Each structure stands twice: as C-alpha cells, then as structure tokens.
XYZ file of C-alpha atoms in Angstrom:
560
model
C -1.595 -30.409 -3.090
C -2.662 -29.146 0.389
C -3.677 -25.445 0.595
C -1.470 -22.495 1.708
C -2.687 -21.438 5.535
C -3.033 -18.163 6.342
C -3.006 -16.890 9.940
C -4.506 -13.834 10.613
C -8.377 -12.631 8.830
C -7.802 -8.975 9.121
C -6.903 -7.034 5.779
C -4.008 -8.535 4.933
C -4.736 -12.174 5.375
C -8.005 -12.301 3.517
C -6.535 -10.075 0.566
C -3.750 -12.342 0.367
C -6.318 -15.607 0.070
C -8.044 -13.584 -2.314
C -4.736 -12.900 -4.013
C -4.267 -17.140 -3.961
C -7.600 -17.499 -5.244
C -7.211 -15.390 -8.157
C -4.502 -17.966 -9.102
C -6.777 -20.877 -8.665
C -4.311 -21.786 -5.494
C -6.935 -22.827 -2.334
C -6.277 -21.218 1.134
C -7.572 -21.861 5.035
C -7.353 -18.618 6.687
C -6.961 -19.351 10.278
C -9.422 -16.534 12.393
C -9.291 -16.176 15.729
C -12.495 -14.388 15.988
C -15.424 -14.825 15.301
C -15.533 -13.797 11.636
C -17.080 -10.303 12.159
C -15.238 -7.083 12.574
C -15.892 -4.412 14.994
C -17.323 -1.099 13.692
C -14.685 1.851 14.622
C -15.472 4.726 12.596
C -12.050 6.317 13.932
C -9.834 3.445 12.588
C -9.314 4.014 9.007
C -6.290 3.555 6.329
C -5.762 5.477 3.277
C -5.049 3.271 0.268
C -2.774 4.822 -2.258
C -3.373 4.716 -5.890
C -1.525 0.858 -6.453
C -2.664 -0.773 -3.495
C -6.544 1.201 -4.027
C -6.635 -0.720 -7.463
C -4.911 -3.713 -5.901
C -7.998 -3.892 -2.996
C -10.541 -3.081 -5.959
C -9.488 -6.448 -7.801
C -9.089 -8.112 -4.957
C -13.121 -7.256 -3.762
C -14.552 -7.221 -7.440
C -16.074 -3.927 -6.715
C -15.352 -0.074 -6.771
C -14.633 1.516 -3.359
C -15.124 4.752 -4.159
C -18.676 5.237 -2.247
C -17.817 3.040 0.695
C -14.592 5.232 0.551
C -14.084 8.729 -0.457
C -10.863 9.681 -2.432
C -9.769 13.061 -1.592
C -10.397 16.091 -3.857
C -7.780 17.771 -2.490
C -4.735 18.303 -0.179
C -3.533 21.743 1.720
C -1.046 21.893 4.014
C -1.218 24.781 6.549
C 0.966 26.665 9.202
C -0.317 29.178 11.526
C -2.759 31.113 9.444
C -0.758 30.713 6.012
C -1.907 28.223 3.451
C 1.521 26.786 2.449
C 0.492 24.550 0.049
C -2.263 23.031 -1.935
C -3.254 20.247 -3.993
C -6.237 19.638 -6.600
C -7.136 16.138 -7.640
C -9.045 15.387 -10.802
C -9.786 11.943 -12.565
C -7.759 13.553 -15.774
C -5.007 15.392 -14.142
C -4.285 18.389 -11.475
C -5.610 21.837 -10.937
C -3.313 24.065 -9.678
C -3.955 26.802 -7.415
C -2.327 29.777 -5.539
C -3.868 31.433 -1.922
C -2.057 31.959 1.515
C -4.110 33.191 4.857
C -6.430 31.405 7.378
C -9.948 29.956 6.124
C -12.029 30.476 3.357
C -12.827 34.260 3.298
C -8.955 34.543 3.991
C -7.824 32.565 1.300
C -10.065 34.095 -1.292
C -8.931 38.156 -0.353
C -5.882 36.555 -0.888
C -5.448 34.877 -4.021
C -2.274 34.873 -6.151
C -0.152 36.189 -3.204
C 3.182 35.224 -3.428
C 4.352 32.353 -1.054
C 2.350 29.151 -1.360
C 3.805 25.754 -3.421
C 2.138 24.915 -6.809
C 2.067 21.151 -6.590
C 1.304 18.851 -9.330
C -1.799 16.072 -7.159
C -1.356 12.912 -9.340
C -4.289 10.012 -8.397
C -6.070 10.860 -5.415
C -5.364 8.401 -2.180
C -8.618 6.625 -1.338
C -9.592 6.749 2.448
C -11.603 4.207 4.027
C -12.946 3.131 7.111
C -10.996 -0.463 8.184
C -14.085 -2.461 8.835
C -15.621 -1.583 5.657
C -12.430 -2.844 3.906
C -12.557 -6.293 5.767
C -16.228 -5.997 5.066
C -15.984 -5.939 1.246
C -12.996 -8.511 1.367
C -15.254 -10.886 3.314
C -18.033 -10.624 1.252
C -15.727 -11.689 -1.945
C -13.994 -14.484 0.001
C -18.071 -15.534 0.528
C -18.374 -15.910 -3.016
C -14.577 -17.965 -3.627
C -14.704 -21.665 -3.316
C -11.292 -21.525 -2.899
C -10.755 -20.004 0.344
C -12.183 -21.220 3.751
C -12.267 -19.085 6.438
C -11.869 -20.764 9.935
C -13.445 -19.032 12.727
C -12.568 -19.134 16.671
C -9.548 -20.690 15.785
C -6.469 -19.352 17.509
C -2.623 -20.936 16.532
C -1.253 -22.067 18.983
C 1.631 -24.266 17.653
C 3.330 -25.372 14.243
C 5.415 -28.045 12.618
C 7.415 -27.960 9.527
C 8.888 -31.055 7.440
C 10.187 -30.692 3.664
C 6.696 -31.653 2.252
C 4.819 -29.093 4.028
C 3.580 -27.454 7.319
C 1.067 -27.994 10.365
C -0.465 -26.310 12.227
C -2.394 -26.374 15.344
C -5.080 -24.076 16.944
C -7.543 -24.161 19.614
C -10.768 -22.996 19.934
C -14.132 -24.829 20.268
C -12.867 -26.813 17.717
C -9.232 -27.691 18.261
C -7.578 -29.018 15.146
C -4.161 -29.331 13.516
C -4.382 -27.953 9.884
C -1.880 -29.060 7.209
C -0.962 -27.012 4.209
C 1.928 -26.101 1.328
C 3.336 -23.154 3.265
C 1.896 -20.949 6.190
C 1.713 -17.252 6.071
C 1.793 -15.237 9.329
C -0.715 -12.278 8.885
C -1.358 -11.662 12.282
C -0.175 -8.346 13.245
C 2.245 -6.424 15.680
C 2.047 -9.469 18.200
C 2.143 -12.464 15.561
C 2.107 -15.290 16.975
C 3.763 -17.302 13.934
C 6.379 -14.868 14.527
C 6.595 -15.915 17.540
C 6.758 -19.342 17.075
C 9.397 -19.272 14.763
C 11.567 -17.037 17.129
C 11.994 -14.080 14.840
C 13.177 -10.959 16.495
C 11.541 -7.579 16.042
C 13.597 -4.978 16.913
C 12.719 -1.435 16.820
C 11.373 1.636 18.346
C 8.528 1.781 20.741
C 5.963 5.142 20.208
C 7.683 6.926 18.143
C 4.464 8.928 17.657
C 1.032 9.133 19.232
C -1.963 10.823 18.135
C -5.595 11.603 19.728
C -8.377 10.395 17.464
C -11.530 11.433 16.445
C -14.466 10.637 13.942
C -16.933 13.246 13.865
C -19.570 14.183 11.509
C -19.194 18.010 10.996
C -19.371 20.593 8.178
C -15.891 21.818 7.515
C -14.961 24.718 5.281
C -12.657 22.333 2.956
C -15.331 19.683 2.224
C -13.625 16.114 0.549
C -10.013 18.094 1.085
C -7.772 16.346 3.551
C -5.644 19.227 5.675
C -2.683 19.468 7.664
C -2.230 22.420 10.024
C 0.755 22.647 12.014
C 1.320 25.126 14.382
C -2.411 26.338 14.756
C -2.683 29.976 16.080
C -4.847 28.551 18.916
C -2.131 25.731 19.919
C 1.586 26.713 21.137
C 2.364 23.622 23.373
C 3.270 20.140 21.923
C 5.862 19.278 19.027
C 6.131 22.088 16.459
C 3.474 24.092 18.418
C 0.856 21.166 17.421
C -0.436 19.162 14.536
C -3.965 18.325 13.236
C -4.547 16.049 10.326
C -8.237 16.273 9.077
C -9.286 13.354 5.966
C -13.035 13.114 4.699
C -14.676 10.210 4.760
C -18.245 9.397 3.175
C -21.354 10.998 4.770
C -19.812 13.942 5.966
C -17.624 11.868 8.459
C -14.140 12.926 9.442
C -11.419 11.483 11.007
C -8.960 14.252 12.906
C -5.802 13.292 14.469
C -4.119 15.446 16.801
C -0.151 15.084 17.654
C 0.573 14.347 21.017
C 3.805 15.068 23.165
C 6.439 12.048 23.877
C 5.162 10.378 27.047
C 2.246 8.522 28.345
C -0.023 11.045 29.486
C -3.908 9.747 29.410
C -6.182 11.091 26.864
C -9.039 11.570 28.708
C -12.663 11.925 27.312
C -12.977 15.817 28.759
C -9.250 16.747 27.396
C -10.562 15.101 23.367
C -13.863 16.845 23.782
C -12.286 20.115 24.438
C -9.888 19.493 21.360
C -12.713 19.335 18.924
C -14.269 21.983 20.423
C -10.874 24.235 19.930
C -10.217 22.846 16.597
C -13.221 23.005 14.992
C -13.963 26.802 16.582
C -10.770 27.629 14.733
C -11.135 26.379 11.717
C -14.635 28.057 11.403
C -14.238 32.014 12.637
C -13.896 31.237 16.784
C -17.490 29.625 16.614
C -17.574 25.824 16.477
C -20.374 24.367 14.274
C -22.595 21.375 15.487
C -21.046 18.116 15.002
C -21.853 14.450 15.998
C -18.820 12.306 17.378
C -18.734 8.926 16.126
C -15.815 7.280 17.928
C -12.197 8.086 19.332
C -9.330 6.520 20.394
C -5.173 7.001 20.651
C -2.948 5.973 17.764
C 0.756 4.931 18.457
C 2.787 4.402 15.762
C 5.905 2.114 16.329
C 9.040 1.116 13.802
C 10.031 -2.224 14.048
C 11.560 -4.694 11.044
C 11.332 -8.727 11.407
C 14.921 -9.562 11.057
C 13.659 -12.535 9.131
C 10.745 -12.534 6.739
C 10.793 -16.713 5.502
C 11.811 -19.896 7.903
C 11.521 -22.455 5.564
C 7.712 -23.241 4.604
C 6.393 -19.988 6.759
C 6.717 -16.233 5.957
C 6.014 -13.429 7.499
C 3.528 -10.538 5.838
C 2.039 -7.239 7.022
C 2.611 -5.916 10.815
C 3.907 -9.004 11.416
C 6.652 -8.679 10.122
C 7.205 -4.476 9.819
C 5.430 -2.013 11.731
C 5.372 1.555 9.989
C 3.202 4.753 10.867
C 4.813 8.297 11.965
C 5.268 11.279 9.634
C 2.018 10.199 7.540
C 3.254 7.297 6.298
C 0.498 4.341 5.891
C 1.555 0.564 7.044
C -1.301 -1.332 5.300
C 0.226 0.326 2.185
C 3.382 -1.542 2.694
C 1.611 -4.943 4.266
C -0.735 -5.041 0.674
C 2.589 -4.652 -1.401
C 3.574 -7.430 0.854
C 0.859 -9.488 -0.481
C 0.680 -8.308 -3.860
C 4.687 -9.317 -3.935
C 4.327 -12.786 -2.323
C 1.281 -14.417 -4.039
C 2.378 -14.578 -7.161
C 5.498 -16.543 -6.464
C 3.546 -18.511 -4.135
C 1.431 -19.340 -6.799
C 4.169 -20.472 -9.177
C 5.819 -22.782 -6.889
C 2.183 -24.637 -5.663
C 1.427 -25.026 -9.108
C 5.044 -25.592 -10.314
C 6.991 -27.090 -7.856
C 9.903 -26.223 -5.437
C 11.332 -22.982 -6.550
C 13.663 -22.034 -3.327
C 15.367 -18.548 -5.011
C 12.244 -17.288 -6.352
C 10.756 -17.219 -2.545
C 13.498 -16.303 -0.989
C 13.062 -12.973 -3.522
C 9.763 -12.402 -1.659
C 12.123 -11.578 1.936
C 15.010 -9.845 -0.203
C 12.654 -7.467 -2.177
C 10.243 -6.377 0.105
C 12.059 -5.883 3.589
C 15.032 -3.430 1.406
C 11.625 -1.390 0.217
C 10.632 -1.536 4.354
C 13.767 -0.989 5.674
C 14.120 2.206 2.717
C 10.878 3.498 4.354
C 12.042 3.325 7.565
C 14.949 4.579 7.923
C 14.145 7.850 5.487
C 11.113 7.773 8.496
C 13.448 7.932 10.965
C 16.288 10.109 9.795
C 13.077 13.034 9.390
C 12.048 12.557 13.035
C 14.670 14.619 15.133
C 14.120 17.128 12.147
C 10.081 17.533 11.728
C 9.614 16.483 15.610
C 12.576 18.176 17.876
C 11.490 21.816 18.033
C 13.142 24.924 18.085
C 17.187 24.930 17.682
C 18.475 27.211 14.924
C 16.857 25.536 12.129
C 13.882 27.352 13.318
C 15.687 30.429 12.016
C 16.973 29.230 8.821
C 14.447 30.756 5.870
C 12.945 28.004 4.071
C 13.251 25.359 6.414
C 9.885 25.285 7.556
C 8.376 25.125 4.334
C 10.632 21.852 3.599
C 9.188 20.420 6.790
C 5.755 21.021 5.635
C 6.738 19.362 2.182
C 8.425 16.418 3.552
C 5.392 15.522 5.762
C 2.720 16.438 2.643
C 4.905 13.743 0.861
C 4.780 11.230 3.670
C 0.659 11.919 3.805
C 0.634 11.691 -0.344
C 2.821 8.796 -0.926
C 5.699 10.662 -2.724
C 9.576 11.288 -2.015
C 11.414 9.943 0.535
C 8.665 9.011 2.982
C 6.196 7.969 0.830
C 6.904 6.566 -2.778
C 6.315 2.818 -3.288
C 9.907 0.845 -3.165
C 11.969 -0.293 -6.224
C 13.151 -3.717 -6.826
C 15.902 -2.598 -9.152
C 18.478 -4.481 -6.877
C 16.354 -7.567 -6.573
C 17.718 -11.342 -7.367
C 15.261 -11.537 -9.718
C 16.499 -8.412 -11.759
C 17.738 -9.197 -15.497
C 20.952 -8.168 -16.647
C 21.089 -5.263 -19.245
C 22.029 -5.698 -22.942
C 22.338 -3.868 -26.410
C 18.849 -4.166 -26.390
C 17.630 -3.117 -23.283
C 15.629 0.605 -24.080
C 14.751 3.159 -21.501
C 11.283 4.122 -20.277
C 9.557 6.239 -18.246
C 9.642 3.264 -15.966
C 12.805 1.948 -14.240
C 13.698 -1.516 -13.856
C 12.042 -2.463 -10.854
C 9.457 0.160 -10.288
C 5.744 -0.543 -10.362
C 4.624 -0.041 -13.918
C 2.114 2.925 -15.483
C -1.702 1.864 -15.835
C -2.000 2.608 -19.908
C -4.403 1.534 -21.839
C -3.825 -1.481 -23.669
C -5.562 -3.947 -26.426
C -6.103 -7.847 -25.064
C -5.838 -10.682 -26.806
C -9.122 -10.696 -27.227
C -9.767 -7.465 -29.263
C -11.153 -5.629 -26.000
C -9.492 -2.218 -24.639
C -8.458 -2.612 -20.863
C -6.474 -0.996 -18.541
C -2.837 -2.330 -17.795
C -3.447 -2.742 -14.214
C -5.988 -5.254 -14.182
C -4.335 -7.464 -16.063
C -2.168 -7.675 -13.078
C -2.579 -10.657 -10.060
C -3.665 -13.563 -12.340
C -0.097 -15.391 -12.105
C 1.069 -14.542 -15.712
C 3.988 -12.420 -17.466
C 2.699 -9.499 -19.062
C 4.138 -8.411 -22.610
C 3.543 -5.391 -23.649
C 4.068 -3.990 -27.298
C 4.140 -0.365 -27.399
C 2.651 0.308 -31.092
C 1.758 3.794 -31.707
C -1.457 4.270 -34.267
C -3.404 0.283 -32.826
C -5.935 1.824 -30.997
C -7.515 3.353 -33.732
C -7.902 0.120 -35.728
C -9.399 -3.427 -34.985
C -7.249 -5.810 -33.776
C -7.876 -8.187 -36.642
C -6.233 -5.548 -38.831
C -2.943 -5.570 -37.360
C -2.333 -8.884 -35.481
C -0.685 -10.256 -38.364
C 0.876 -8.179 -39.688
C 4.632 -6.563 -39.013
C 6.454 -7.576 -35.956
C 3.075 -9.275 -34.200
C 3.861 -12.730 -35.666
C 7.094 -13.441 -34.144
C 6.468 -11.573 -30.602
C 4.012 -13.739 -30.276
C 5.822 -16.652 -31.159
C 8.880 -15.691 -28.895
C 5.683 -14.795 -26.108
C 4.311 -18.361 -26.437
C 8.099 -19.954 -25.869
C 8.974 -18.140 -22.854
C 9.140 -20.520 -19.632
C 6.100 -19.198 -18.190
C 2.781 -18.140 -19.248
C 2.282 -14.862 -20.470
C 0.017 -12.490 -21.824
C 0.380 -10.589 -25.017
C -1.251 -6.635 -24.612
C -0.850 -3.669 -27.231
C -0.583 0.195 -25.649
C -0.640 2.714 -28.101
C 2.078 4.530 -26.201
C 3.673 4.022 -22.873
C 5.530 7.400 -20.727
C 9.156 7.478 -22.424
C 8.721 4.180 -24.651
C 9.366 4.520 -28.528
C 7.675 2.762 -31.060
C 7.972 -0.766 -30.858
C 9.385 -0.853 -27.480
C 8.061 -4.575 -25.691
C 8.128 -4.391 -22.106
C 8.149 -7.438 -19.723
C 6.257 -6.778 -16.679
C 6.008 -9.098 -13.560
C 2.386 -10.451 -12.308
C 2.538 -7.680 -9.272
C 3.174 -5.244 -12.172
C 6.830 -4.071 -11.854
C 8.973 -3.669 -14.487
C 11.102 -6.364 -15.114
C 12.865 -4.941 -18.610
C 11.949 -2.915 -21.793
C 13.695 -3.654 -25.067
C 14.427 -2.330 -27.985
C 12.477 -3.896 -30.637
C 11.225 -8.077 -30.767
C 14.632 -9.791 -29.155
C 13.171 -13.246 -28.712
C 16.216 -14.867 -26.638
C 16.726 -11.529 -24.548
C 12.769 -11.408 -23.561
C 13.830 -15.523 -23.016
C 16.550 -14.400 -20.309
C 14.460 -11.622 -18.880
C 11.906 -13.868 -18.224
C 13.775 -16.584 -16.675
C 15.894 -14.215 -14.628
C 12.299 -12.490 -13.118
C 11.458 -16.255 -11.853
C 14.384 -16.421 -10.155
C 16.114 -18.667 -12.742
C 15.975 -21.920 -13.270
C 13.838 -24.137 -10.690
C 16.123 -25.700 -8.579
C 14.723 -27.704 -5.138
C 15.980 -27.908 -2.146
C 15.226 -30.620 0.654
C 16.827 -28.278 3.289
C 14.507 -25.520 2.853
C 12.707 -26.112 6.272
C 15.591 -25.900 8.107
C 16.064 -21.911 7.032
C-alpha cells in the first residue's frame, strides 16, 4: 500500500511520521526547505505534561536538558505576589508571600492575600529548533519515513484509491500515497488547495520578544507581572511573561497595545533595560541578548478538517495563541488523535466513520478552546470600566490567565471526547473513575505482559487497545503468581476476542477505580469506558464502538 504524505517538516509533520512509524505505517514528508531549521533562541513552545511525554516517545529521548521544565510559577501585580506555584517530581509545595522581589517577599511571608495553588507536572519549555532538531534526528534513524527536501506542493489529485501529489523544486515530482496530511501551517497550502475557509480573527494579541541570558531573582520559575509599578500605559497597565530556558536563557514577552506600531530595536532594548532594572532593585544586571522578534497571535478554525483522502492538522487547520494558551499543544493532540486511526485503516482497510471521528473530536476540543479564549478577551484585555472596582476581580483575572499559561480551566485543560462518535453507550456495568469518558487517561504504574513494571503512558501510540485491570495488592508479587489465577483467565480471553488488538496491563490502583475495575483505553490514551468487574460482551461493544463500529467502505469518500 502506498505511504501516507505528509506536507509540512516542521513539528507537527515529522511527529506525526514518527507517530506513523511507530505503527509500522511508511510516510514521505514533503519539505519545502532544505531540511535544516533556523536557530531562533526567541521562538520557543511550552509542551504540557501529555504532549511533553507524547514528543519524548516520539524522539526516543528525554528533553529535559535540551528543555527546562519549570520549578515554579508566580503570578504578580504591581508589587504584590498574587500567586505562586511549586513543582516537584512527587507532588506540590505550597507557599505563602506577597510584596515585590526577593527581600520583599521574604519580610513578608505568611501575609494574608496570596492563592495557595496545588502545581501538578511541570510544563516543559523548549526552544522550537531544538524540538525539530531531536525529531529529525529520530526520523534519521526510521526506515519508514523519508523526508523530501526542496520540495514545495504545488498541486493535488484525489481518486477513491488514493491521492497525488505534485511539488516543484529542483526535483519536480508527483508523489502518490494512501491519504495526504496538510501540516503546513497558518498559510497551508493543502488548505488551500482544497478550498477550505479559515475564518477568524486577525491579531488578537501581539507581544515584543526577547531571549536574553541574564540572572534573574526567580531562577527556573516562569513569572507573570501585570501591571508593573514601572509600566502604566498599554492593556491592564502592561504585561511581562518571563520562562527559563537551559543555560540561563530566558525568553520575556511583553504585551503590546492593539495596532501596528513598529517595534523598533531602540524601543526592545530600552524594555529590557526597564524590566530587568525592576525586577532587580532599579539596577539592571548584565545580560547577553540572544534574539528578538514580535509574536501575533491570531484565532482562526478550518471550517473543514477532512476532504476525502486529505486532512488538515496543526496551524493549518486552527490557529490558537492569546491569554497563554499554547497552539503546538493543540496541533500534537492533533497528531496524537489522527495517527492511530490512520493507522488502522492503512493496515485494515476503508474505515470512513472512524476518520471522520478524527474532524468531529478534535475541532469541538479547538473550537472549546477558542471560544472560552475569546469570551476572556474583552474581560482580561479592555481596561478600566467598573470591574476595575469590583473586589476580587482582579485576582480572577490573574487566575484565569495563570490557567491559560498552566494548561488548566477554561483556557487551558486538554479537550474531552465524551461527545465523540466513537463514545460507547453506558450500561449496568459501566463504573466510575477518576477519569471521565473521554478524557485523557492518568499515567499509573502498571505490570506488562511481560512481567516488567512500566508506566501507562508509554504504552500509548503503538496502534493497540489498552486493558487495564485495576488489582490492588499485584505489584508486590511476580506476575507468574497471579496471572492465573482469579479473574486473569477470562479477561484475557475476552482481551484476545475483541476486534482489535489489545494489550493486557495490571495497575495496582487507578484515581477513583475499585478493585477489579478494567478500563478500556484508546491508543492516544483517552478513556473509552471503565467497568465494573470482567463483562466480556460489554468490553466487546466498547471496543467496537471506540473504532467507530463496524468497518463499512465507502467509494464516495473523495468526493467529501
């Protein structure tokens, strides 16, 4: 069968051949440079604690080191600390202070006034070009993938056995595959091709950037200061972000006002200058900038996400940024979400519902995203009114944007799929979690089939249904002890009869689970259903219903 082509080599097009690869499904990624990425130290993306682990499979080695995942979070307004988070490997440290830099926050510890806030996993921020970097180097390695350089699409045709494609270059050449994904950002072409619209918003924020190596009184804490006592123009009175990066390195982003006015070089320079001087006591320390630049953010939504053979992934086909929301978050989930069921239908054959899923699921989560993004605007961005007066309200600003920054509540927590096509019905013996339906699952520990302890997670991406047995008391005996004995036996009989591979795994416990609990989790690890007990034919209908039913093809499916 021919390979899947992917257009577009930046992060999400050579995660998603990675993705393939993992699945033993062969990929062209189509690259219209020249197969090296330019080194901007002041375009980064922080990777929250799903898609870090999904990037970390995906490479076949830690980031952490080419990355730095913050130690801790504090939001600040004026000269108050309003709220701070610890991160640790095992948990949070919680902490009380209020007042304006390090001396200040020390004379005033355990004042009354700033939010004790549980940190869950630390987000992992890394430079762009070391991410492509790391995802290069594994695609060097992958037999499966090839990687066309210089090679630019420039048209496409589709038919009910597959797709072509067409680029120029030095070496102008129509490519045919299974399916075509367009990966190539805010001005895809595919998209283009296809005639998608992309309505949306234009600038909805800008920000000055700068990466600077400079010693900082919260060293590995990311901040967020709005309304700095030296700054009382702009939104709010101002915004600064500050995130650590390795070496020292940090990238700050300063809110602009609406308009176009130019950044210039003198304007940035005397930024730092103010910023740093008041963050360290009115006297700015020595500091080496590394790069700068101007990020807009825009909101748009592809009103159509699959034509046929060809979908749309990443900024092609959604473009999220303002309130400290992350859009490579979204474009990996995209990936993460699409492979699998990719991979089932080029090894399986037609399987039209379960890809049209892939457009149903993930644009709801977008479209969730953005319009909880764009209901907070006028609030967190139109200044003054008599909000400004109401007590409290400030404070829920600050939260709101923390949570966008974080990757919690409304702004920031990964989407659901609880309303997806591929949902399963309840029953009798449907039991509740910690988990709902539809929600990514928790990484537990769990035993493999092989005897070996491993964590939940990366078991994930490798194609197959994961069935988990929650069996309180296993991990303190051998496997060989207990595999045979009770309910083991006939799970795994009812595992190794359901219509799709799928793995066996025993956690000791799972977050609201009782003993005996078996959970059915999709290959991009959400929850598909958790049961009460070993129901073979209910796990049986589950299973189906999570791969969209059964297969059914249809000859019309390039004419979506």
């Amino acid at each position: 069968m021919d390979p899947v082509i992917i257009v577009g080599a930046g992060p999400v097009g050579l995660s998603l051949a990675l993705a393939l690869a993992r699945q033993e499904v062969p990929s062209v990624v189509l690259d219209e440079g020249p197969g090296k990425d330019e080194q901007r130290a002041a375009r980064t993306v922080v990777l929250r604690e799903d898609t870090a682990a999904l990037m970390e499979r995906l490479a076949g080695v830690p980031l952490t080191g080419p990355g730095l995942r913050f130690t801790g979070w504090r939001s600040m307004r004026r000269k108050q600390l309003t709220r701070k988070v610890a991160f640790e490997p095992d948990g949070t440290a919680h902490e009380r202070g209020s007042g304006y830099g390090p001396t200040a926050e020390r004379a005033s510890e355990g004042r009354k006034g700033t939010a004790e806030d549980p940190g869950g996993p630390a987000p992992l921020h890394i430079a762009q070009h070391v991410l492509t970097g790391a995802l290069r180097t594994a695609i060097a390695g992958q037999p499966l993938v090839k990687v066309a350089v210089e090679s630019r699409l420039d048209a496409l045709e589709q038919e009910p056995s597959g797709v072509t494609a067409h680029t120029r270059g030095p070496r102008s050449t129509w490519w045919r595959g299974s399916h075509l994904v367009g990966c190539d950002g805010p001005r895809s072409t595919v998209r283009k091709l296809l005639d998608i619209r992309f309505p949306g918003r234009t600038a909805v924020e800008r920000h000055a950037v700068a990466a600077l190596r400079a010693e900082l009184p919260w060293a590995g804490e990311a901040l967020l200061h709005r309304m700095p006592p030296w700054r009382t123009s702009g939104p709010s009175g101002g915004e600064i972000t500050a995130r650590p990066l390795p070496d020292g390195v940090w990238r700050l982003d300063w809110l602009l006002p609406p308009g176009k006015d130019l950044v210039t070089p003198e304007l940035l320079v005397a930024r730092i200058r103010e910023t740093l001087a008041g963050w360290n006591g009115g006297t700015a320390p020595a500091y080496d900038l590394l790069d700068t630049g101007v990020h807009t953010a825009h909101h748009r939504l592809a009103r159509r996400w699959r034509a046929g053979r060809v979908f749309l992934a990443g900024d092609a086909a959604h473009l999220l940024g303002a309130l400290g929301t992350q859009g490579l978050d979204e474009s990996l989930r995209d990936v993460d979400n699409l492979a699998w069921k990719l991979a089932l239908v080029w090894h399986h054959g037609p399987h039209e519902a379960l890809l049209d899923s892939y457009q149903a699921e993930r644009r709801a989560a977008v479209a969730a995203r953005l319009r909880a993004a764009d209901q907070s605007l006028p609030l967190l961005r139109g200044g003054g009114g008599l909000r400004s007066y109401v007590p409290g309200s400030a404070r829920g600003h600050d939260a709101l944007l923390t949570d966008g920054h974080l990757g919690r509540g409304a702004l920031g927590t990964p989407g659901t799929y609880a309303a997806s096509p591929l949902a399963a019905a309840d029953g009798e013996s449907t039991a509740v979690v910690g988990t709902e339906p539809g929600a990514q699952v928790v990484d537990v520990r769990v035993t493999a089939e092989d005897g070996a302890f491993v964590r939940l997670r990366d078991r994930l991406g490798r194609g197959s249904l994961l069935v988990v047995l929650v069996a309180p008391g296993t991990g303190v005996w051998e496997r060989k002890h207990w595999v045979s004995a009770g309910i083991m036996p006939r799970l795994a009989a009812a595992v190794t009869a359901l219509p799709h591979p799928a793995e066996l795994l025993v956690a000791e416990s799972y977050p609201g689970a009782a003993a005996h609990t078996v959970l059915l989790i999709r290959p991009d690890g959400h929850l598909v259903t958790a049961l009460a007990g070993v129901r073979p034919a209910d796990l049986y209908a589950a299973a189906e219903a999570a791969l969209g039913g059964p297969a059914k093809t249809q000859a019309t499916a390039s004419a979506r």
